[in-house]
């Protein structure tokens, strides 16, 4: 076989391996198992002895997520004693690094890891997602010089790009899964609050739902009476047996309890051993992390919702936020139970007055029916109470409470409007496009009409620039209409009075381009890579007049890409943004 034939054969093998890796990465949701499989494929494809895939964690430190080894390697020697210098340099420069013999390479021959581990052939390439380095792919051979060459780099980069994409998709899937879990758990908690006035049953169900969405090990609810807290319901102990510490707990002895009573905000203790406010007792030494939220009724803390962890750094601010929502449910349940008890006591006091008793009983039944009706769904209960709080119907809010309440109210209203976007995004993943020739100028004229009144009301100049003749594209009219609507909605969302929004069509080569330009607040550079992620929002402050859950631009991107197009953004903070969607022109075959 000639040298050229050998090179061609090698390229065929590399291409086949790459295709197999892509198929593997796209066909499994078990990312760790998939990455290990890909690493083993790389070992077989190259002359590597060992390899690993390393990712940055939330703290910026590197963690090994996948490993591979050849038949020559000792499987027990897979602690991956590698050159961290090579890995760090690859990440810092965003460039591959290759050395045919690290022992003789002046860049690395003085490094302790290279000398101590007797490393020879090394190659390392970065893992990047939208120009952001998230980790590195590392291969070495301790037995052979020149095990790798420059010709290996393109193949390794291709593998790295596919692995990075799979990791990003897995993260998006995990975030969506957590969001679904939270919504379902909140729905069930709301349903039980609405279905019974048995407070023990309600609190037990709330703890059950908290366990689904907060990664704790033991859970409990404390109620306060005369500055003394006591555990009344619990979950997660062995066999759900009562915890050892069920005695009276003076709030003044525990700074974290006092802090929640004062601030009415949740607390997170990442590491109890390092927290100066943590009060440790012998039976509590197993708790290494802690998160809790106050249960408030009428601006008074009546209890605590507590979650304990066996490991340090088990909880974060997101867990505290989730816990606070469930604490609101617990407060509602307690308040309903208290209201019921007061009504019942009042009825007992009037048992000798039959007529009055019947009237009170009828009022009681009507009250329960009204509560049941108003709290029928999670959306109704959250929005109803948020509205009452925001309007001051339940008493004046503390200054620090007003913005969160307005945010809750705005987002619950936006949930209904988001359903259509969620459905469309789902259909993009599961239903083939109903393609047909589409004239974008007609869709744009249709989309602009509802925004003309909005522009006039908000003193925004709306401009439309469409050439008289543009070739049609081939796609789904409904999906493309949503793309245009969301582009306009996004532009108006961030544009203040006196500003302008312009939508323009043009043909460039074999594409029709939709430009949407606004004079809004702009997008910081560090956020432009994330604005097309599902549920991501650039600005969640009260400046946002139209709400939303961060699905609009995600829909734009996914629908555009489903049509074979692309979407790009240019922006300057304080001056505005331009979004450009490019869609391929329909071919003659598509027109038939």
Coordinates of C-alpha atoms in Angstrom, one line a residue, residues 285-571:
X285 CA -22.4 17.0 63.8
X286 CA -23.6 15.1 60.8
X287 CA -25.0 18.3 59.2
X288 CA -22.3 19.8 57.0
X289 CA -24.6 22.1 54.9
X290 CA -27.9 23.8 55.6
X291 CA -30.5 25.9 53.8
X292 CA -33.7 27.3 55.3
X293 CA -36.5 29.7 54.6
X294 CA -38.8 31.5 57.1
X295 CA -42.6 30.8 57.0
X296 CA -44.3 34.2 57.2
X297 CA -48.0 35.1 57.9
X298 CA -49.0 38.7 57.9
X299 CA -45.3 39.9 58.1
X300 CA -44.6 37.7 61.1
X301 CA -42.3 34.7 61.0
X302 CA -44.3 31.7 62.4
X303 CA -41.8 28.9 61.5
X304 CA -38.9 27.6 59.4
X305 CA -38.6 25.2 56.5
X306 CA -35.2 23.5 57.0
X307 CA -33.1 21.3 54.8
X308 CA -29.9 19.6 55.9
X309 CA -27.1 18.1 53.9
X310 CA -24.5 15.4 54.7
X311 CA -21.9 17.1 52.4
X312 CA -20.5 20.7 52.4
X313 CA -21.6 23.0 49.5
X314 CA -24.7 21.0 48.9
X315 CA -27.0 24.0 48.6
X316 CA -26.9 27.4 46.8
X317 CA -28.9 30.5 46.3
X318 CA -31.2 28.8 43.8
X319 CA -32.1 26.2 46.4
X320 CA -32.9 29.0 48.9
X321 CA -35.2 30.6 46.3
X322 CA -37.0 27.4 45.7
X323 CA -37.4 26.8 49.4
X324 CA -38.9 30.2 49.9
X325 CA -41.6 29.4 47.4
X326 CA -42.5 26.3 49.3
X327 CA -42.4 28.3 52.6
X328 CA -45.1 30.5 51.1
X329 CA -47.2 27.4 50.5
X330 CA -46.7 26.3 54.1
X331 CA -47.7 29.8 55.3
X332 CA -50.9 29.6 53.2
X333 CA -51.7 26.2 54.6
X334 CA -51.2 27.4 58.2
X335 CA -53.1 30.6 57.5
X336 CA -56.0 28.6 56.0
X337 CA -55.9 26.2 59.0
X338 CA -55.9 29.1 61.4
X339 CA -58.8 30.8 59.7
X340 CA -60.7 27.5 59.7
X341 CA -60.1 27.0 63.4
X342 CA -61.2 30.5 64.2
X343 CA -64.4 30.0 62.2
X344 CA -65.0 26.7 63.8
X345 CA -64.5 28.1 67.3
X346 CA -66.8 30.9 66.5
X347 CA -69.5 28.4 65.4
X348 CA -69.0 26.4 68.6
X349 CA -69.5 29.6 70.6
X350 CA -72.9 30.2 68.9
X351 CA -74.3 26.6 69.1
X352 CA -77.3 27.8 71.2
X353 CA -78.3 30.2 68.5
X354 CA -79.4 27.8 65.7
X355 CA -80.2 30.5 63.2
X356 CA -76.8 32.2 63.7
X357 CA -75.1 28.8 63.7
X358 CA -76.6 27.9 60.3
X359 CA -75.6 31.3 58.9
X360 CA -72.0 30.9 60.2
X361 CA -71.9 27.3 58.9
X362 CA -73.1 28.5 55.5
X363 CA -70.5 31.3 55.5
X364 CA -67.9 28.7 56.5
X365 CA -68.8 26.4 53.6
X366 CA -68.9 29.3 51.2
X367 CA -65.5 30.4 52.3
X368 CA -64.1 27.0 51.8
X369 CA -65.6 26.7 48.4
X370 CA -64.3 30.1 47.4
X371 CA -60.8 29.2 48.6
X372 CA -61.0 25.9 46.7
X373 CA -62.0 27.7 43.6
X374 CA -59.5 30.5 43.8
X375 CA -56.6 28.1 44.5
X376 CA -57.5 25.4 41.9
X377 CA -54.3 25.6 40.0
X378 CA -50.7 26.6 40.9
X379 CA -51.0 29.6 38.6
X380 CA -54.1 30.9 40.3
X381 CA -52.7 30.6 43.8
X382 CA -49.3 32.2 43.0
X383 CA -50.8 35.0 41.0
X384 CA -53.7 35.6 43.3
X385 CA -51.5 36.0 46.4
X386 CA -48.8 38.0 44.6
X387 CA -51.5 40.4 43.4
X388 CA -52.9 40.9 46.9
X389 CA -49.5 41.5 48.3
X390 CA -48.4 43.8 45.5
X391 CA -51.6 45.9 45.9
X392 CA -51.2 46.2 49.6
X393 CA -54.4 44.2 50.4
X394 CA -52.6 42.1 53.0
X395 CA -50.7 44.9 54.6
X396 CA -47.8 47.2 53.6
X397 CA -44.8 45.3 52.3
X398 CA -41.3 45.9 53.5
X399 CA -39.2 47.8 50.9
X400 CA -37.0 44.8 50.2
X401 CA -40.1 42.7 49.5
X402 CA -41.8 44.9 46.9
X403 CA -39.6 44.1 43.9
X404 CA -39.7 40.2 44.4
X405 CA -43.5 40.4 44.7
X406 CA -43.8 42.4 41.5
X407 CA -41.5 39.9 39.8
X408 CA -43.7 37.0 40.9
X409 CA -46.8 38.7 39.8
X410 CA -45.4 39.6 36.3
X411 CA -44.0 36.2 35.7
X412 CA -47.2 34.3 36.7
X413 CA -49.1 36.4 34.2
X414 CA -46.4 35.7 31.6
X415 CA -46.8 31.9 32.1
X416 CA -50.0 31.8 30.1
X417 CA -48.4 33.7 27.2
X418 CA -45.4 31.4 27.3
X419 CA -47.4 28.3 26.7
X420 CA -47.6 28.9 23.0
X421 CA -43.8 29.4 22.8
X422 CA -43.2 26.2 24.8
X423 CA -45.5 24.2 22.6
X424 CA -43.8 25.5 19.5
X425 CA -40.3 24.8 20.8
X426 CA -41.5 21.3 21.6
X427 CA -42.9 20.8 18.2
X428 CA -39.6 21.9 16.6
X429 CA -38.0 18.9 18.3
X430 CA -40.7 16.3 17.6
X431 CA -42.8 17.3 14.5
X432 CA -41.4 17.6 10.9
X433 CA -41.8 21.1 9.4
X434 CA -44.7 21.6 7.1
X435 CA -42.7 23.3 4.4
X436 CA -44.1 25.4 1.6
X437 CA -43.0 28.6 -0.3
X438 CA -43.3 31.6 2.0
X439 CA -43.1 35.3 1.2
X440 CA -41.4 36.9 4.2
X441 CA -42.7 40.4 3.3
X442 CA -46.3 39.3 3.8
X443 CA -45.5 37.7 7.2
X444 CA -43.7 40.9 8.3
X445 CA -46.6 43.2 7.3
X446 CA -48.9 40.9 9.2
X447 CA -46.6 40.9 12.3
X448 CA -46.1 44.7 12.3
X449 CA -49.8 45.6 12.6
X450 CA -50.3 44.7 16.3
X451 CA -47.2 46.6 17.2
X452 CA -48.2 49.8 15.5
X453 CA -50.6 50.7 18.3
X454 CA -48.0 49.7 20.9
X455 CA -45.5 51.9 19.2
X456 CA -47.9 54.9 19.2
X457 CA -48.8 54.3 22.9
X458 CA -45.2 54.1 24.0
X459 CA -43.9 56.9 21.7
X460 CA -41.7 54.6 19.8
X461 CA -41.0 55.1 16.1
X462 CA -41.7 51.9 14.1
X463 CA -40.1 51.6 10.6
X464 CA -40.5 48.9 8.0
X465 CA -38.1 48.5 5.0
X466 CA -39.0 45.8 2.5
X467 CA -37.9 45.6 -1.1
X468 CA -40.6 45.3 -3.7
X469 CA -39.4 42.0 -5.0
X470 CA -37.9 39.3 -2.8
X471 CA -37.7 35.6 -3.6
X472 CA -39.7 33.3 -1.4
X473 CA -38.1 31.0 1.1
X474 CA -39.2 27.4 1.8
X475 CA -40.6 26.8 5.4
X476 CA -43.5 26.7 7.8
X477 CA -45.5 29.9 7.8
X478 CA -46.7 29.5 11.4
X479 CA -43.2 29.0 12.8
X480 CA -41.7 31.9 10.8
X481 CA -44.5 34.1 12.0
X482 CA -43.5 33.3 15.5
X483 CA -39.9 34.1 14.7
X484 CA -40.8 37.6 13.4
X485 CA -43.3 38.3 16.3
X486 CA -40.7 37.4 18.9
X487 CA -38.0 39.6 17.2
X488 CA -40.4 42.5 17.3
X489 CA -41.6 41.8 20.9
X490 CA -38.0 41.6 22.0
X491 CA -37.1 44.9 20.4
X492 CA -40.1 46.7 21.9
X493 CA -39.5 45.1 25.3
X494 CA -36.2 47.0 25.8
X495 CA -36.9 50.2 23.9
X496 CA -38.0 53.3 25.9
X497 CA -40.2 56.2 24.8
X498 CA -38.6 58.3 22.2
X499 CA -36.7 55.3 20.8
X500 CA -37.1 53.5 17.5
X501 CA -37.6 49.9 16.2
X502 CA -36.8 49.1 12.6
X503 CA -37.4 45.8 10.7
X504 CA -35.8 45.4 7.4
X505 CA -35.7 42.7 4.7
X506 CA -32.9 42.2 2.1
X507 CA -31.5 39.5 -0.1
X508 CA -27.9 38.6 0.2
X509 CA -26.6 35.8 -2.0
X510 CA -28.9 32.8 -1.5
X511 CA -30.5 34.1 1.7
X512 CA -33.2 36.5 2.7
X513 CA -32.2 38.5 5.8
X514 CA -34.5 39.9 8.4
X515 CA -32.8 42.7 10.4
X516 CA -34.6 43.9 13.6
X517 CA -32.9 47.0 15.1
X518 CA -33.8 48.8 18.3
X519 CA -32.5 51.7 20.3
X520 CA -32.9 49.9 23.6
X521 CA -30.6 49.2 26.5
X522 CA -28.3 46.9 24.6
X523 CA -26.7 43.7 25.6
X524 CA -23.4 43.4 27.5
X525 CA -20.7 41.4 25.6
X526 CA -20.5 38.7 28.3
X527 CA -24.2 38.0 27.9
X528 CA -24.5 37.8 24.1
X529 CA -23.5 34.2 24.0
X530 CA -26.3 33.2 26.4
X531 CA -29.3 35.2 25.2
X532 CA -30.5 32.4 22.9
X533 CA -30.6 29.8 25.7
X534 CA -33.9 28.7 26.9
X535 CA -35.2 30.6 30.0
X536 CA -32.2 33.0 30.0
X537 CA -33.0 36.7 30.4
X538 CA -30.6 39.6 30.0
X539 CA -32.6 41.9 32.3
X540 CA -35.2 40.7 34.8
X541 CA -35.6 44.1 36.5
X542 CA -38.8 46.2 36.7
X543 CA -37.7 48.0 33.5
X544 CA -39.1 45.1 31.6
X545 CA -42.6 46.1 30.7
X546 CA -43.8 43.0 29.0
X547 CA -42.5 40.2 31.2
X548 CA -41.5 36.9 29.6
X549 CA -39.6 33.8 30.7
X550 CA -36.6 33.9 28.3
X551 CA -38.1 31.7 25.6
X552 CA -38.6 34.2 22.8
X553 CA -35.0 34.4 21.5
X554 CA -34.6 30.6 22.1
X555 CA -37.5 30.1 19.8
X556 CA -36.1 32.5 17.2
X557 CA -32.8 30.6 17.1
X558 CA -34.3 27.0 17.2
X559 CA -37.0 27.8 14.6
X560 CA -34.4 29.6 12.3
X561 CA -32.0 26.7 12.5
X562 CA -34.8 24.2 11.8
X563 CA -35.2 26.1 8.5
X564 CA -31.5 25.8 7.7
X565 CA -30.9 29.4 8.7
X566 CA -28.8 31.4 11.2
X567 CA -29.3 34.1 13.7
X568 CA -26.8 36.7 14.9
X569 CA -26.7 39.8 17.1
X570 CA -24.8 43.0 17.2
X571 CA -25.2 45.3 20.2

